Coordinates of C-alpha atoms in Angstrom, one line a residue:
Chain A
M29 CA 6.3 -67.1 -1.5
H30 CA 7.8 -70.5 -0.7
Y31 CA 9.9 -71.4 2.2
Q32 CA 12.9 -73.7 1.9
G33 CA 12.7 -76.1 4.9
D34 CA 15.2 -78.7 3.8
Y35 CA 18.1 -78.9 6.2
Y36 CA 20.5 -81.3 4.5
W37 CA 21.9 -79.6 1.5
G38 CA 24.4 -82.3 1.1
Y39 CA 21.6 -84.5 -0.1
Y40 CA 21.1 -82.3 -3.1
M41 CA 24.8 -81.7 -3.7
P42 CA 26.6 -84.9 -3.1
T43 CA 29.9 -83.4 -4.0
R44 CA 29.6 -80.9 -1.2
S45 CA 30.3 -81.7 2.4
I46 CA 27.7 -80.7 5.0
G47 CA 30.1 -78.3 6.7
S48 CA 30.4 -76.0 3.7
D49 CA 31.4 -72.5 4.0
P50 CA 28.4 -70.5 5.1
M51 CA 29.2 -67.6 2.7
E52 CA 29.3 -70.0 -0.1
R53 CA 25.9 -71.3 1.0
V54 CA 24.5 -67.9 1.0
V55 CA 25.8 -67.2 -2.6
K56 CA 24.5 -70.6 -3.7
L57 CA 21.1 -70.1 -2.3
A58 CA 20.9 -66.6 -3.6
S59 CA 21.6 -67.6 -7.2
E60 CA 19.1 -70.4 -7.4
K61 CA 16.0 -68.3 -7.5
A62 CA 15.0 -65.0 -9.0
V63 CA 14.2 -63.2 -5.7
V64 CA 15.8 -64.6 -2.5
I65 CA 15.2 -63.1 1.0
F66 CA 17.1 -64.2 4.1
S67 CA 14.8 -63.6 7.1
L68 CA 14.0 -64.5 10.7
S69 CA 10.5 -65.4 11.4
S70 CA 10.4 -63.1 14.5
C71 CA 11.8 -60.1 12.7
C72 CA 9.1 -57.5 11.7
M73 CA 11.4 -55.6 9.3
C74 CA 11.7 -58.9 7.4
H75 CA 7.9 -59.0 7.4
A76 CA 7.9 -55.5 5.9
V77 CA 10.2 -56.5 3.1
K78 CA 8.2 -59.6 2.3
R79 CA 5.0 -57.5 2.2
L80 CA 6.8 -55.1 -0.1
F81 CA 7.6 -57.8 -2.7
C82 CA 4.2 -59.5 -2.4
G83 CA 2.5 -56.1 -2.8
M84 CA 4.4 -55.7 -6.1
G85 CA 3.2 -59.1 -7.3
V86 CA 6.6 -60.8 -6.8
N87 CA 6.9 -64.3 -5.4
P88 CA 10.1 -64.3 -3.4
T89 CA 11.9 -67.3 -2.0
V90 CA 12.3 -66.9 1.7
Y91 CA 14.9 -68.6 4.0
E92 CA 14.0 -68.3 7.7
L93 CA 17.3 -68.7 9.3
D94 CA 15.9 -69.4 12.7
Q95 CA 14.4 -72.6 11.3
D96 CA 17.8 -73.7 9.8
P97 CA 20.1 -75.6 12.1
R98 CA 23.0 -73.8 10.6
G99 CA 21.2 -70.6 10.4
K100 CA 23.5 -69.0 12.9
D101 CA 26.4 -69.4 10.6
L102 CA 24.5 -67.9 7.8
E103 CA 23.5 -64.9 9.9
T104 CA 27.2 -64.3 10.7
A105 CA 28.1 -64.6 7.1
L106 CA 25.4 -62.1 6.1
M107 CA 26.4 -59.7 8.8
R108 CA 29.9 -59.8 7.5
L109 CA 28.7 -59.4 3.9
L110 CA 26.7 -56.2 4.7
G111 CA 28.9 -54.8 7.5
N112 CA 25.7 -54.5 9.5
S113 CA 24.7 -55.3 13.0
Q114 CA 21.4 -56.7 11.6
P115 CA 21.9 -59.9 9.6
V116 CA 18.4 -59.8 8.2
P117 CA 16.6 -59.0 6.1
V118 CA 18.9 -59.3 3.1
V119 CA 17.6 -59.4 -0.5
F120 CA 19.2 -60.9 -3.6
I121 CA 17.7 -60.5 -7.0
G122 CA 18.9 -62.5 -9.9
G123 CA 21.8 -63.7 -7.8
K124 CA 22.9 -60.2 -7.2
L125 CA 23.0 -58.7 -3.7
I126 CA 20.6 -55.8 -3.3
G127 CA 21.1 -55.3 0.4
A128 CA 19.1 -54.6 3.5
M129 CA 15.7 -52.8 3.8
D130 CA 17.2 -49.3 3.2
R131 CA 18.8 -50.2 0.0
V132 CA 15.8 -52.1 -1.2
M133 CA 13.5 -49.1 -0.6
A134 CA 16.0 -46.7 -2.1
S135 CA 16.2 -48.7 -5.2
H136 CA 12.4 -49.0 -5.4
I137 CA 12.0 -45.2 -5.0
N138 CA 14.7 -44.3 -7.6
G139 CA 13.0 -46.7 -10.0
T140 CA 15.8 -49.3 -10.4
L141 CA 14.1 -52.2 -8.5
V142 CA 11.4 -52.9 -11.0
P143 CA 13.7 -53.2 -14.0
L144 CA 15.9 -55.6 -12.0
L145 CA 12.9 -57.7 -11.1
K146 CA 11.8 -57.9 -14.7
E147 CA 15.3 -58.8 -15.8
A148 CA 15.4 -61.6 -13.3
G149 CA 12.1 -62.8 -14.5
A150 CA 10.3 -62.2 -11.2
L151 CA 8.0 -59.6 -12.6
W152 CA 6.1 -59.5 -15.9
L153 CA 4.5 -56.5 -17.6
Chain B
M28 CA 31.0 -2.6 19.2
A29 CA 29.1 -2.4 16.0
N30 CA 29.1 1.4 16.0
H31 CA 32.8 1.6 15.7
R32 CA 32.8 -0.9 13.0
V33 CA 30.4 1.1 11.0
G34 CA 32.2 4.2 11.7
E35 CA 35.4 2.8 10.3
T36 CA 33.6 1.6 7.3
G37 CA 32.3 5.1 6.7
L38 CA 35.7 6.5 6.9
A39 CA 37.1 4.0 4.5
D40 CA 34.3 4.5 2.1
S41 CA 34.4 8.1 1.4
G42 CA 36.1 11.4 1.9
P43 CA 34.4 14.5 3.1
S44 CA 34.0 16.0 -0.2
S45 CA 32.8 12.9 -2.0
N46 CA 30.2 13.2 -4.6
H47 CA 27.0 12.3 -2.8
H48 CA 25.3 11.2 -6.0
H49 CA 27.1 8.0 -5.8
H50 CA 26.2 7.2 -2.3
H51 CA 22.5 6.4 -2.6
N52 CA 22.1 4.3 0.4
I53 CA 25.0 5.2 2.6
P54 CA 23.7 7.3 5.4
Y55 CA 25.0 10.7 5.8
A56 CA 26.5 9.9 9.1
V57 CA 28.4 7.1 7.7
L58 CA 29.7 9.2 4.8
H59 CA 31.2 11.5 7.3
G60 CA 32.6 8.9 9.5
M61 CA 30.2 9.2 12.3
N62 CA 29.2 6.4 14.5
V63 CA 26.0 5.0 13.2
P64 CA 24.3 1.9 14.5
P65 CA 23.7 -0.7 11.8
S66 CA 20.0 -0.6 12.3
F67 CA 19.9 2.7 10.6
M68 CA 21.3 1.5 7.4
H69 CA 18.1 0.4 5.9
Q70 CA 15.6 3.0 7.1
E71 CA 13.8 4.6 4.4
G72 CA 10.9 5.8 6.5
S73 CA 8.9 8.8 5.7
A74 CA 8.7 10.1 9.3
F75 CA 10.7 13.2 9.3
D76 CA 11.2 16.2 11.5
F77 CA 12.5 19.4 10.1
G78 CA 13.5 20.6 13.5
E79 CA 16.0 17.8 13.9
L80 CA 17.2 18.5 10.4
E81 CA 17.9 22.1 10.9
E82 CA 19.8 21.4 14.1
A83 CA 21.7 18.7 12.3
I84 CA 22.8 21.1 9.6
V85 CA 23.8 23.7 12.2
L86 CA 25.8 21.4 14.2
Q87 CA 27.5 19.7 11.4
G88 CA 30.0 22.5 11.1
V89 CA 30.1 23.2 14.8
K90 CA 30.8 20.0 16.6
I91 CA 30.7 16.4 15.3
R92 CA 31.6 13.8 17.8
N93 CA 33.0 10.7 16.4
D94 CA 34.0 9.1 19.6
E95 CA 30.7 9.2 21.4
A96 CA 30.3 5.9 23.1
K97 CA 26.6 5.9 23.0
P98 CA 25.1 7.6 20.0
P99 CA 21.4 7.7 20.3
L100 CA 19.5 5.0 18.7
F101 CA 16.1 4.6 17.5
T102 CA 15.4 0.9 17.6
A103 CA 15.1 -0.3 14.1
G104 CA 11.7 0.3 12.6
R105 CA 10.5 2.8 15.1
P106 CA 11.6 6.2 14.0
A107 CA 8.1 7.2 13.2
A108 CA 6.9 6.6 16.7
T109 CA 9.5 8.8 18.2
L110 CA 9.2 11.6 15.7
E111 CA 5.5 11.7 16.2
M112 CA 6.3 13.2 19.6
F113 CA 6.8 16.6 18.0
P114 CA 3.3 17.9 17.5
S115 CA 4.5 21.3 16.6
W116 CA 5.4 20.0 13.2
P117 CA 2.5 18.8 11.1
M118 CA 3.0 15.4 9.4
R119 CA 2.9 16.8 5.9
F120 CA 6.4 17.9 6.3
Q121 CA 7.5 14.3 6.5
Q122 CA 7.0 13.6 2.9
T123 CA 9.0 16.5 1.4
P124 CA 12.1 15.8 -0.5
R125 CA 15.3 16.1 1.4
G126 CA 17.2 18.5 -0.7
S127 CA 18.4 20.4 2.3
S128 CA 20.3 17.5 3.8
K129 CA 22.2 17.2 0.6
S130 CA 23.3 20.7 0.9
G131 CA 24.4 20.0 4.4
E132 CA 27.0 17.6 3.1
E133 CA 28.5 20.0 0.8
S134 CA 29.6 22.5 3.3
T135 CA 31.0 22.7 6.7
D136 CA 30.4 26.3 7.1
S137 CA 27.0 27.0 8.6
G138 CA 26.8 30.2 6.8
S139 CA 27.3 28.8 3.4
G140 CA 25.2 26.0 4.5
V141 CA 22.3 28.3 4.9
N142 CA 22.7 29.6 1.4
T143 CA 22.9 26.2 -0.2
I144 CA 20.0 25.1 1.9
S145 CA 17.9 27.9 0.7
S146 CA 18.8 27.2 -2.9
K147 CA 17.8 23.6 -2.4
T148 CA 14.7 24.5 -0.6
E149 CA 13.2 25.6 -3.8
N150 CA 13.9 22.2 -5.2
Q151 CA 12.3 20.4 -2.3
V152 CA 8.8 20.4 -3.5
E153 CA 9.6 18.7 -6.8
P154 CA 8.8 15.1 -6.4
E155 CA 10.9 14.2 -9.3
S156 CA 14.0 15.7 -7.8
P157 CA 16.8 13.1 -8.2
I158 CA 18.1 14.2 -4.9
S159 CA 15.0 13.5 -2.9
K160 CA 15.2 9.7 -3.3
K161 CA 18.9 9.7 -2.2
T162 CA 18.4 11.6 0.9
S163 CA 15.5 9.7 2.3
S164 CA 17.6 7.2 3.9
L165 CA 20.0 9.7 5.3
D166 CA 17.4 11.7 7.3
Q167 CA 16.8 9.6 10.3
Q168 CA 20.4 9.0 11.0
Q169 CA 21.3 12.6 10.5
Q170 CA 18.6 14.1 12.6
V171 CA 19.1 11.7 15.4
E172 CA 22.8 12.0 15.4
M173 CA 22.5 15.7 15.4
A174 CA 19.7 15.7 17.9
S175 CA 21.9 13.8 20.3
D176 CA 24.8 16.1 19.7
I177 CA 22.5 19.0 20.3
S178 CA 21.2 17.6 23.5
R179 CA 24.6 16.8 24.7
T180 CA 26.3 20.0 23.9
G181 CA 23.3 22.3 24.3
T182 CA 25.5 25.2 23.1
S183 CA 24.2 28.5 22.2
Q184 CA 25.4 27.8 18.7
N185 CA 22.3 25.7 18.4
Q186 CA 20.2 28.7 18.9
S187 CA 21.9 31.0 16.5
A188 CA 21.8 28.5 13.7
A189 CA 18.5 27.1 14.6
A190 CA 16.5 29.4 12.4
K191 CA 17.1 27.6 9.2
T192 CA 15.2 25.4 6.8
P193 CA 11.7 25.2 8.2
Q194 CA 11.5 28.9 8.6
E195 CA 12.9 29.3 5.1
K196 CA 10.5 26.8 3.8
R197 CA 7.7 28.5 5.3
R198 CA 8.6 32.1 4.7
G199 CA 11.3 31.8 2.0
S200 CA 13.7 34.0 3.9
T201 CA 17.3 33.1 4.2
S202 CA 18.3 35.3 7.0
E203 CA 19.2 34.0 10.5
K204 CA 16.4 34.5 13.0
Q205 CA 16.3 34.6 16.7
L206 CA 15.0 31.6 18.5
D207 CA 11.3 31.7 19.4
A208 CA 9.5 29.7 22.0
K209 CA 8.5 27.1 19.5
T210 CA 12.1 26.4 18.6
L211 CA 13.1 26.2 22.2
R212 CA 10.3 23.7 22.9
R213 CA 11.3 21.7 19.9
L214 CA 14.9 21.6 21.0
A215 CA 13.9 20.4 24.4
Q216 CA 11.7 17.7 22.9
N217 CA 14.6 16.6 20.8
R218 CA 16.8 16.3 23.8
E219 CA 14.1 14.3 25.5
A220 CA 13.7 12.0 22.5
A221 CA 17.4 11.5 22.3
R222 CA 17.5 10.6 26.0
K223 CA 14.7 8.1 25.7
S224 CA 16.4 6.6 22.7
R225 CA 19.6 6.1 24.7
L226 CA 17.7 4.4 27.5
R227 CA 15.9 2.2 25.0
K228 CA 19.1 1.2 23.4
K229 CA 20.7 0.5 26.8
A230 CA 17.8 -1.8 27.7
Y231 CA 18.0 -3.5 24.4
V232 CA 21.7 -4.1 24.6
Q233 CA 21.3 -5.5 28.1
Q234 CA 18.6 -7.9 26.8
L235 CA 20.9 -9.0 24.1
E236 CA 23.7 -9.6 26.5
S237 CA 21.6 -11.7 28.8
S238 CA 20.3 -13.7 25.9
R239 CA 23.8 -14.4 24.7
I240 CA 24.8 -15.6 28.1
K241 CA 21.7 -17.9 28.2
L242 CA 22.6 -19.2 24.7
T243 CA 26.2 -20.1 25.8
Q244 CA 24.8 -21.8 28.8
L245 CA 22.4 -23.8 26.7
E246 CA 25.1 -24.8 24.4
Q247 CA 27.2 -26.0 27.3
D248 CA 24.3 -28.0 28.6
L249 CA 23.9 -29.5 25.2
Q250 CA 27.5 -30.5 25.0
R251 CA 27.4 -32.0 28.5
A252 CA 24.2 -33.9 27.7
R253 CA 25.7 -35.2 24.5
S254 CA 28.8 -36.5 26.2
Q255 CA 26.9 -38.1 29.0
G256 CA 24.9 -40.1 26.5
F257 CA 21.1 -40.4 26.3
F258 CA 18.7 -42.5 28.3
L259 CA 15.1 -42.4 29.0
G260 CA 13.8 -41.1 32.3
G261 CA 15.9 -38.0 32.2
C262 CA 19.3 -37.0 33.5
A263 CA 21.0 -33.8 34.4
G264 CA 19.6 -31.0 32.3
T265 CA 16.2 -32.4 31.6
V266 CA 13.1 -30.3 31.8
G267 CA 10.0 -31.9 33.2
N268 CA 9.5 -35.3 31.8
I269 CA 11.3 -34.7 28.5
S270 CA 14.4 -36.8 28.0
S271 CA 17.7 -35.1 27.2
G272 CA 17.8 -36.8 23.8
A273 CA 14.4 -35.3 23.0
A274 CA 15.4 -31.9 24.4
I275 CA 18.5 -31.9 22.3
F276 CA 16.6 -32.8 19.2
D277 CA 14.0 -30.1 19.8
M278 CA 16.8 -27.5 20.0
E279 CA 18.4 -28.8 16.8
Y280 CA 15.1 -28.9 15.1
S281 CA 14.2 -25.3 15.9
R282 CA 17.6 -24.2 14.6
W283 CA 16.9 -26.2 11.5
L284 CA 13.6 -24.4 11.1
E285 CA 15.4 -21.1 11.2
D286 CA 17.8 -22.3 8.6
D287 CA 14.8 -23.4 6.6
Q288 CA 13.5 -19.9 6.5
R289 CA 16.8 -18.7 5.2
H290 CA 16.9 -21.3 2.5
M291 CA 13.4 -20.5 1.4
S292 CA 14.1 -16.9 1.0
E293 CA 17.2 -17.8 -1.0
L294 CA 15.0 -19.9 -3.3
R295 CA 12.5 -17.1 -3.6
T296 CA 15.0 -14.5 -4.5
G297 CA 16.8 -17.0 -6.8
L298 CA 13.6 -17.7 -8.7
N299 CA 12.5 -14.0 -8.9
A300 CA 16.0 -12.9 -10.0
H301 CA 15.8 -15.4 -12.9
L302 CA 19.2 -16.8 -12.1
S303 CA 21.0 -19.1 -14.5
D304 CA 20.3 -22.8 -14.1
S305 CA 23.7 -23.5 -12.7
D306 CA 23.3 -20.8 -10.1
L307 CA 19.9 -22.1 -9.2
R308 CA 21.2 -25.6 -9.0
I309 CA 23.6 -24.6 -6.2
I310 CA 20.7 -23.2 -4.2
V311 CA 18.5 -26.2 -4.8
D312 CA 21.3 -28.6 -3.9
S313 CA 22.0 -26.7 -0.7
Y314 CA 18.3 -27.0 0.2
I315 CA 18.5 -30.8 -0.4
S316 CA 21.5 -31.0 1.9
H317 CA 19.5 -29.0 4.4
Y318 CA 16.9 -31.7 4.4
D319 CA 19.6 -34.4 4.5
E320 CA 20.8 -32.7 7.7
I321 CA 17.4 -33.1 9.5
F322 CA 17.3 -36.7 8.5
R323 CA 20.8 -37.2 10.0
L324 CA 19.6 -35.5 13.2
K325 CA 16.6 -37.7 13.3
V326 CA 18.8 -40.8 13.2
A327 CA 20.5 -39.8 16.4
A328 CA 17.2 -38.8 17.9
A329 CA 15.6 -42.1 17.1
K330 CA 18.4 -43.8 18.9
A331 CA 18.0 -41.5 21.9
D332 CA 14.3 -41.3 22.2
V333 CA 12.2 -43.0 19.5
F334 CA 8.9 -42.3 21.3
H335 CA 9.6 -38.6 21.0
L336 CA 9.8 -38.9 17.3
I337 CA 7.1 -41.4 16.7
T338 CA 4.5 -39.6 18.9
G339 CA 5.3 -36.4 17.0
M340 CA 6.0 -34.4 20.1
W341 CA 8.7 -32.6 18.2
T342 CA 6.2 -31.2 15.7
T343 CA 3.2 -28.9 16.0
P344 CA -0.3 -30.3 16.6
A345 CA -1.5 -29.7 13.0
E346 CA 1.5 -31.5 11.6
R347 CA 0.9 -34.3 14.2
C348 CA -2.4 -34.8 12.6
F349 CA -0.8 -36.0 9.4
L350 CA 2.0 -37.9 11.2
W351 CA 3.2 -41.2 9.8
M352 CA 5.9 -43.1 11.5
G353 CA 7.6 -40.0 13.0
G354 CA 7.3 -37.6 10.1
F355 CA 5.5 -36.7 6.9
R356 CA 4.0 -39.3 4.6
P357 CA 5.9 -39.1 1.2
S358 CA 2.9 -40.1 -1.0
D359 CA 0.8 -37.3 0.7
L360 CA 3.5 -34.8 -0.1
I361 CA 3.6 -35.8 -3.7
K362 CA -0.2 -35.7 -3.9
M363 CA 0.0 -32.1 -2.7
L364 CA 2.7 -31.2 -5.2
I365 CA 1.3 -32.9 -8.3
S366 CA -1.3 -30.3 -9.1
Q367 CA 1.0 -27.4 -8.5
L368 CA 4.0 -28.6 -10.5
D369 CA 2.5 -27.8 -13.9
P370 CA 3.7 -27.6 -16.6
L371 CA 5.4 -31.0 -16.7
T372 CA 6.5 -33.1 -19.7
E373 CA 4.8 -36.4 -20.2
Q374 CA 7.9 -38.2 -19.1
Q375 CA 7.9 -36.1 -15.9
V376 CA 4.3 -36.8 -15.2
M377 CA 5.0 -40.5 -15.6
G378 CA 8.0 -40.2 -13.3
I379 CA 6.0 -38.4 -10.6
Y380 CA 3.1 -40.9 -10.7
S381 CA 5.5 -43.8 -10.6
L382 CA 7.3 -42.2 -7.6
Q383 CA 4.0 -41.8 -5.9
H384 CA 3.1 -45.4 -6.6
S385 CA 6.3 -46.8 -5.3
S386 CA 6.3 -44.7 -2.2
Q387 CA 2.8 -45.8 -1.5
Q388 CA 4.0 -49.4 -1.8
A389 CA 6.9 -48.8 0.5
E390 CA 4.8 -47.0 3.1
E391 CA 2.3 -49.9 3.0
A392 CA 5.1 -52.4 3.6
L393 CA 6.5 -50.4 6.5
T394 CA 3.1 -50.0 8.0
Q395 CA 2.4 -53.7 7.9
G396 CA 5.8 -54.4 9.4
L397 CA 5.0 -52.0 12.3
E398 CA 1.6 -53.6 12.8
Q399 CA 3.3 -56.9 13.1
L400 CA 5.6 -55.5 15.7
Q401 CA 2.7 -54.1 17.7
Q402 CA 0.9 -57.4 17.5
S403 CA 4.0 -59.2 18.7
L404 CA 4.4 -56.7 21.6
T405 CA 0.8 -57.2 22.6
D406 CA 1.3 -60.9 22.6
T407 CA 4.4 -60.6 24.8
I408 CA 2.9 -58.4 27.5
A409 CA -0.7 -59.6 27.6
G410 CA -1.4 -62.2 30.1
G411 CA 1.2 -64.7 31.1
P412 CA 2.2 -65.9 34.6
V413 CA 3.2 -63.3 37.2
I414 CA 6.5 -65.2 37.9
D415 CA 7.7 -64.6 34.5
G416 CA 7.0 -60.9 34.7
M417 CA 10.6 -59.7 34.4
Q418 CA 11.4 -62.1 31.6
Q419 CA 8.3 -60.9 29.8
M420 CA 9.4 -57.3 30.2
A421 CA 12.8 -58.1 29.0
V422 CA 11.4 -59.6 25.8
A423 CA 9.1 -56.7 25.4
L424 CA 11.9 -54.3 25.7
G425 CA 13.8 -56.1 23.1
K426 CA 10.9 -55.9 20.7
L427 CA 10.4 -52.2 21.4
A428 CA 13.9 -51.6 20.3
N429 CA 12.8 -52.4 16.7
L430 CA 10.8 -49.2 16.7
E431 CA 13.9 -47.3 16.0
G432 CA 14.5 -49.3 12.8
F433 CA 11.1 -48.4 11.5
V434 CA 11.4 -44.7 12.1
R435 CA 14.8 -44.9 10.4
Q436 CA 13.4 -46.6 7.4
A437 CA 10.5 -44.2 7.2
D438 CA 13.0 -41.2 7.3
N439 CA 15.1 -43.0 4.6
L440 CA 12.0 -43.3 2.5
R441 CA 11.3 -39.5 2.9
Q442 CA 14.9 -38.7 2.0
Q443 CA 14.9 -40.9 -1.1
T444 CA 11.6 -39.4 -2.2
L445 CA 12.9 -35.8 -2.0
H446 CA 16.1 -36.8 -3.9
Q447 CA 14.1 -38.6 -6.6
L448 CA 11.8 -35.5 -7.0
S449 CA 14.9 -33.4 -7.6
R450 CA 16.0 -35.8 -10.3
I451 CA 12.7 -35.9 -12.1
L452 CA 12.3 -32.1 -12.2
T453 CA 14.3 -29.4 -13.9
V454 CA 16.3 -27.0 -11.7
R455 CA 13.6 -24.3 -11.9
Q456 CA 10.8 -26.8 -11.2
A457 CA 12.7 -28.3 -8.3
A458 CA 13.3 -24.8 -6.8
R459 CA 9.6 -24.0 -7.0
C460 CA 8.8 -27.5 -5.7
F461 CA 11.0 -27.1 -2.6
L462 CA 9.6 -23.7 -2.0
M463 CA 6.1 -25.1 -2.1
I464 CA 7.1 -27.8 0.4
G465 CA 8.6 -25.3 2.7
E466 CA 5.6 -23.0 2.5
Y467 CA 3.2 -25.8 3.0
Y468 CA 4.8 -26.9 6.2
G469 CA 5.2 -23.3 7.3
R470 CA 1.5 -22.7 6.9
L471 CA 0.7 -25.9 8.8
R472 CA 2.8 -24.7 11.6
A473 CA 1.2 -21.3 11.5
L474 CA -2.2 -23.0 11.6
S475 CA -1.1 -24.7 14.8
S476 CA -0.2 -21.4 16.5
L477 CA -3.4 -19.8 15.3
W478 CA -5.4 -22.7 16.6
A479 CA -3.7 -22.5 20.0
S480 CA -4.4 -18.8 20.3
R481 CA -7.9 -18.7 19.1
P482 CA -10.5 -17.2 21.5
R483 CA -12.7 -19.5 23.4
E484 CA -16.0 -18.8 25.1
S485 CA -14.9 -20.4 28.4
M486 CA -12.1 -17.8 28.7
M487 CA -14.5 -14.8 28.8
S488 CA -14.3 -14.5 32.6
E489 CA -13.3 -11.3 34.3
D490 CA -9.8 -12.2 35.3
R491 CA -9.0 -13.6 31.9
S492 CA -10.3 -10.7 29.9
C493 CA -6.9 -9.2 29.3
Q494 CA -5.6 -12.5 28.0
T495 CA -8.5 -12.8 25.7
T496 CA -8.0 -9.3 24.5
T497 CA -4.5 -10.0 23.6
E498 CA -5.5 -13.2 21.8
L499 CA -8.2 -11.4 19.9
Q500 CA -5.7 -8.7 19.0
M501 CA -3.3 -11.2 17.7
V502 CA -5.8 -13.1 15.7
Q503 CA -8.4 -10.5 14.6
P504 CA -7.0 -7.0 15.1
S505 CA -10.1 -5.5 13.6
Q506 CA -12.4 -6.8 16.3
N507 CA -10.5 -6.1 19.4
H508 CA -12.9 -3.5 20.5
F509 CA -15.5 -6.2 21.1
S510 CA -13.3 -7.9 23.7
N511 CA -14.9 -6.1 26.6
F512 CA -18.3 -7.5 25.9

């Protein structure tokens, strides 16, 4: 699990302005790595979802939004994306939105999570 | 009233001269449009009194009251107790076939009734008589109906027609006889029995009425509490220190348990009847929806009073032993089922083990999340300056609110596990599986009650001896004669 602590995305993407649309940021971040989790360091449900993936042997990329200066915007964007009152945790696999904790667990129980992880290259046999 | 309803049914069903061979289970009284309480419909008891029967046959042509407001009732399941009040008639008569009642249907003339009775009497002792089986269910109604009529009318016509079947049975004579003292005593006892039945019925109906009123009051309270919203610490309508949200959920849960019994018996009969897969699928799906409903109810309950769920106060003590995050642990359930679900295909076995594995991983993740919450809560309220007390509490309250999320995720996990089980298994296997689950929790609940009522040495004191006696009788009926020692 590694944490992205770099604040100035503009440094990596010179063509983008710093005030890019938060939703676009979310999508961009989500598609860069196999398993992406948006989290808050104080949120225990986020802790649970991280433990779930680690327990499966997956190495997810975690963005702690309370440690991002523009994290608030991202939280709002995520809330709008899910239609939830809770912005986090939100999980993307292979750039595709899986959802919040309930969707993640449902897909694990019905057996669709592991194939997705394998497809995204996050899990090997 | 139910009586009138049944009476109307009886009238609609058959005419007076209907062929009784087609009315196996329709009581005699219903066949002839008499008021019969619904509790009589399913009595196939063996307790039987010929005295009642002869009076019944006699009166059938004399006076049948259809508009009697209070026909006598034996409370369901207790005809034997009442009929045992007639010591003049030895019990062996109770098993004889009921050919005579059949003949009673066929005629309204007491005279010809006698003749047909006598002819049928000869048939009575044949156990293979096709008539005997049919009449067994008619007896109680008939005799009680007639007994009540007799006791009400008390006409002398009773007496003239009283010397019927038993005498014939005993002496084989078909002539009318004068009443003897025995018959008189029997008639009096019949009247007494009928009177007692009426009183019992009255008491029962009153009890029902008061329960109904209580039920409507409860439902109104429930409505009111719902509209007022839920908050801890109680509001109008709380009992003791249980919050209204918890009380409401407890009520809903007990109703759900009753539904559960119904669903389980549907599953049982469906399996035993070897229904087609599509028919069984309907029953299985409805059982899954039944479980979906309790999870829905728990969502609201978690919002109202998460501690009630998470401490397991809504369940029985034995279930509480196995409690995990406000309910059952899915992987434990699968472990319990695995051995009983044979035979399974290899693919199914793999599916079940994979389900167990993934549910264990999910449970572990949630448990660790909850542990982190507890740790964070402890950090918040442990120590710290007194001045910041309220701030501290406010933060702690905020953290506590996360409990609801965990209970919800745990319930979600349970629901998903049950759905996945039904996907892996065939319809028949799923039906058996859900039956097993229902029976397992039923037994766990029964265990809790038995445990609560078990006899304890400390309760053997004088003033508690009756209570202990009752408990012993409940738990070990064969040993209740030891309770006085």
